[in-house]
């Protein structure tokens, strides 16, 4: 039947038409489209990859910053504790030094007082001696007879000495 | 896209009765009895002129096409088909009324016998084919030129270029890449040309308006060339493994040694693959056109049965026509898709890979496509 046998003329025209269509499209049509589409797909793939990487890096950075913050917090606490300790130490040291100084000053004062006392005593002693000697001198010079007048004299002399 | 499809559909439905009406009128003037078989065959077959419409007064509007023949005895001839219409004879050439070359141009020899000359006339199908080819080129060159103008990757095509790009990419990613395998890039232009040629021809075949509407892909000569192109693409680029699997397949020795049983089977397989492609496309499209025409003919067949029956049948026929046209739109895509997919698969097989992976991969591709 005519319907089922390929007609030669039509095969000829079809071969030419299809050949021309194929040549034109394969040379000028599809490559331009395919090239751009593939390039675009590649760019999209690359962008996705970059986005993924950036995301990973961002997560990493967030983690890092959290770590840094935690570290800083720890350091802060440590520093505060250290400072406290140091302060306490300083206060204790100061107290100790103050105590020592105090003791030293007190000791020095005591020593001075003692020394002064000693010199005073010496002085008094020598003065008393001198006075006694003077009194004795005067008593001896006047040659007093009675005991009353002697005592009177002694008292007067003492008064005089006191006044002088 | 939907709007375009709707428009096409509308045009198809609206125009289908007119075309047949014209033919009916023509048949009416010739003989009072309608010959529906002739009407259908006239449409799905080929002819030397393009009958567009017959007016009510019986005046035919016909596009006369050039007849190009080369006779062994009288040499080359080229004349308008208007000279040989209605059985006329011109320069010894006429259209055979019956016999082996019925419907074709034959030359009357001096001894009275009719001999078929070498005939490369631009027939209705050939003209439709050229028109389709032009449409395919335009449809692909528009986005292609768009891409030439827009070299920046940030630019994305919109509108028509966008649709075509979407279609190209979906065929490329859904069919060509998975079926052909790693060397798909070399075959992509051919397979895409194949797809678009078949798809556009199928769609244009559904539009009954000159110069579209010729039954191009429903003609076996057309599908023959397409299948031949597929055959060439499959086998020319076939690898050593491909040919080894045909001429020295991996089977027990008695199946191939004294009698080349497997070789014959494999070689037949090599031929049946494109043959199946040829027949599948041809039969699908031809059957679709036939069914639409037959359904349209119902209207005219029931005229004599009275107004009531005729009106009812017209309604039913219109409904069926709309249904069939929608179905044919689907078939137009499916057949182009299947042709491209099978060609891609055969090319992929001929690209030579380990035997074991073949069935698995095919199955995977088919399930993937079914999912899509």
Coordinates of N, CA and C in Angstrom, one line a residue, chain B residues 98-175:
Chain B
X98 N -4.9 4.1 -11.2 CA -4.8 2.9 -10.4 C -3.5 2.2 -10.7
X99 N -3.4 1.0 -10.2 CA -2.2 0.2 -10.5 C -1.2 0.4 -9.4
X100 N 0.0 0.0 -9.7 CA 1.1 0.0 -8.8 C 1.5 1.4 -8.3
X101 N 1.4 2.4 -9.2 CA 1.8 3.7 -8.8 C 0.6 4.7 -8.7
X102 N -0.5 4.1 -8.1 CA -1.7 4.9 -8.0 C -1.4 6.2 -7.2
X103 N -1.8 7.3 -7.8 CA -1.6 8.6 -7.1 C -0.3 9.3 -7.4
X104 N 0.6 8.5 -8.1 CA 1.9 9.1 -8.4 C 1.9 9.5 -9.9
X105 N 2.9 10.3 -10.2 CA 3.0 10.8 -11.6 C 3.7 9.6 -12.4
X106 N 3.1 9.3 -13.5 CA 3.6 8.4 -14.4 C 3.8 9.0 -15.8
X107 N 4.7 8.4 -16.6 CA 4.9 8.9 -17.9 C 4.4 7.9 -18.9
X108 N 3.7 8.3 -19.9 CA 3.2 7.4 -20.9 C 4.3 7.2 -22.0
X109 N 4.7 6.0 -22.1 CA 5.7 5.7 -23.1 C 5.1 5.6 -24.5
X110 N 5.9 5.6 -25.5 CA 5.3 5.5 -26.9 C 4.6 4.2 -27.1
X111 N 5.0 3.2 -26.4 CA 4.3 1.9 -26.6 C 3.0 1.8 -25.7
X112 N 2.7 2.9 -25.0 CA 1.4 2.9 -24.2 C 1.6 2.5 -22.8
X113 N 2.7 1.9 -22.4 CA 2.9 1.6 -21.0 C 3.2 2.8 -20.1
X114 N 2.8 2.7 -18.8 CA 3.0 3.8 -17.9 C 4.3 3.5 -17.1
X115 N 5.2 4.4 -17.1 CA 6.5 4.2 -16.3 C 6.6 5.4 -15.3
X116 N 7.0 5.0 -14.1 CA 7.2 6.0 -13.1 C 8.6 6.7 -13.3
X117 N 8.6 8.0 -13.5 CA 9.9 8.7 -13.6 C 10.5 8.9 -12.3
X118 N 11.8 9.4 -12.3 CA 12.4 9.8 -11.0 C 11.7 11.1 -10.6
X119 N 11.1 11.0 -9.4 CA 10.1 12.0 -9.0 C 10.6 12.7 -7.7
X120 N 11.0 14.0 -7.9 CA 11.4 14.7 -6.7 C 10.5 16.0 -6.6
X121 N 9.2 15.8 -7.0 CA 8.3 17.0 -6.9 C 8.2 17.5 -5.5
X122 N 7.9 18.8 -5.5 CA 7.6 19.4 -4.2 C 6.2 19.2 -3.9
X123 N 5.9 18.1 -3.2 CA 4.5 17.7 -2.9 C 4.0 18.5 -1.7
X124 N 2.8 18.2 -1.3 CA 2.2 18.9 -0.2 C 3.0 18.6 1.1
X125 N 3.4 17.3 1.3 CA 4.2 17.0 2.4 C 5.5 17.6 2.4
X126 N 6.1 17.6 1.2 CA 7.5 18.2 1.1 C 7.4 19.7 1.4
X127 N 6.3 20.4 0.9 CA 6.2 21.8 1.3 C 6.0 22.0 2.8
X128 N 5.1 21.2 3.3 CA 4.8 21.3 4.8 C 6.1 21.0 5.5
X129 N 6.9 20.1 5.0 CA 8.2 19.7 5.6 C 9.1 20.9 5.7
X130 N 9.2 21.6 4.5 CA 10.1 22.8 4.4 C 9.6 23.9 5.3
X131 N 8.3 24.1 5.4 CA 7.7 25.1 6.3 C 8.1 24.7 7.7
X132 N 7.9 23.4 8.1 CA 8.2 23.0 9.5 C 9.7 23.2 9.8
X133 N 10.5 22.9 8.8 CA 11.9 23.1 9.0 C 12.3 24.5 9.3
X134 N 11.6 25.4 8.5 CA 11.8 26.8 8.7 C 11.4 27.3 10.1
X135 N 10.2 26.8 10.5 CA 9.7 27.1 11.8 C 10.7 26.6 12.9
X136 N 11.2 25.4 12.7 CA 12.1 24.9 13.7 C 13.3 25.8 13.8
X137 N 13.9 26.1 12.6 CA 15.1 27.0 12.6 C 14.8 28.3 13.3
X138 N 13.6 28.9 13.0 CA 13.3 30.2 13.6 C 13.1 30.0 15.1
X139 N 12.4 29.0 15.5 CA 12.1 28.8 17.0 C 13.4 28.6 17.8
X140 N 14.4 27.9 17.2 CA 15.7 27.7 17.9 C 16.6 28.9 17.8
X141 N 16.5 29.6 16.6 CA 17.5 30.7 16.4 C 17.1 31.9 17.3
X142 N 15.8 32.1 17.6 CA 15.4 33.2 18.4 C 16.1 33.2 19.8
X143 N 16.0 32.1 20.5 CA 16.8 32.1 21.8 C 18.3 32.1 21.6
X144 N 18.7 31.5 20.5 CA 20.1 31.4 20.2 C 20.7 32.8 20.0
X145 N 20.0 33.6 19.2 CA 20.4 35.0 18.9 C 20.3 35.8 20.2
X146 N 19.3 35.5 21.0 CA 19.1 36.2 22.3 C 20.4 36.0 23.1
X147 N 20.9 34.8 23.1 CA 22.0 34.5 23.9 C 23.3 35.1 23.3
X148 N 23.3 35.3 22.0 CA 24.4 36.0 21.4 C 24.5 37.4 21.8
X149 N 23.3 38.0 22.0 CA 23.2 39.4 22.4 C 23.5 39.6 23.9
X150 N 23.1 38.6 24.7 CA 23.2 38.7 26.1 C 24.3 37.7 26.6
X151 N 25.5 38.3 26.7 CA 26.6 37.4 27.1 C 26.8 37.4 28.6
X152 N 26.2 38.4 29.3 CA 26.3 38.4 30.7 C 25.5 37.3 31.3
X153 N 26.1 36.6 32.3 CA 25.4 35.4 32.9 C 24.2 35.9 33.7
X154 N 24.2 37.1 34.2 CA 23.1 37.6 35.0 C 21.8 37.7 34.3
X155 N 21.9 37.8 32.9 CA 20.7 38.0 32.1 C 20.1 36.6 32.0
X156 N 18.8 36.5 32.3 CA 18.1 35.3 32.0 C 17.0 35.6 31.0
X157 N 16.8 34.6 30.1 CA 15.8 34.9 29.1 C 14.4 34.8 29.6
X158 N 13.5 35.7 29.0 CA 12.1 35.7 29.4 C 11.3 35.4 28.2
X159 N 10.0 35.2 28.4 CA 9.1 35.0 27.3 C 9.5 33.8 26.4
X160 N 9.5 34.1 25.1 CA 9.7 32.9 24.2 C 11.0 32.2 24.4
X161 N 12.1 33.0 24.4 CA 13.4 32.5 24.6 C 13.4 31.6 25.9
X162 N 12.7 32.1 26.9 CA 12.7 31.4 28.2 C 12.0 30.0 28.0
X163 N 10.9 30.0 27.3 CA 10.2 28.7 27.1 C 11.1 27.7 26.4
X164 N 11.7 28.2 25.3 CA 12.5 27.3 24.5 C 13.7 26.8 25.3
X165 N 14.3 27.7 26.1 CA 15.4 27.3 26.9 C 15.0 26.3 27.9
X166 N 13.8 26.5 28.5 CA 13.3 25.5 29.5 C 13.1 24.2 28.9
X167 N 12.5 24.2 27.6 CA 12.3 22.9 26.9 C 13.6 22.2 26.6
X168 N 14.6 23.0 26.1 CA 15.9 22.5 25.8 C 16.6 21.9 27.0
X169 N 16.5 22.6 28.1 CA 17.2 22.2 29.3 C 16.5 20.9 29.9
X170 N 15.2 20.9 29.8 CA 14.5 19.8 30.4 C 14.8 18.5 29.6
X171 N 14.9 18.7 28.2 CA 15.2 17.5 27.4 C 16.6 17.1 27.6
X172 N 17.5 18.1 27.8 CA 18.9 17.8 28.0 C 19.1 17.1 29.3
X173 N 18.5 17.6 30.4 CA 18.8 17.0 31.7 C 17.9 15.8 31.9
X174 N 16.7 15.7 31.3 CA 15.8 14.6 31.6 C 16.0 13.4 30.7
X175 N 16.5 13.7 29.5 CA 16.6 12.6 28.5 C 18.1 12.4 28.1

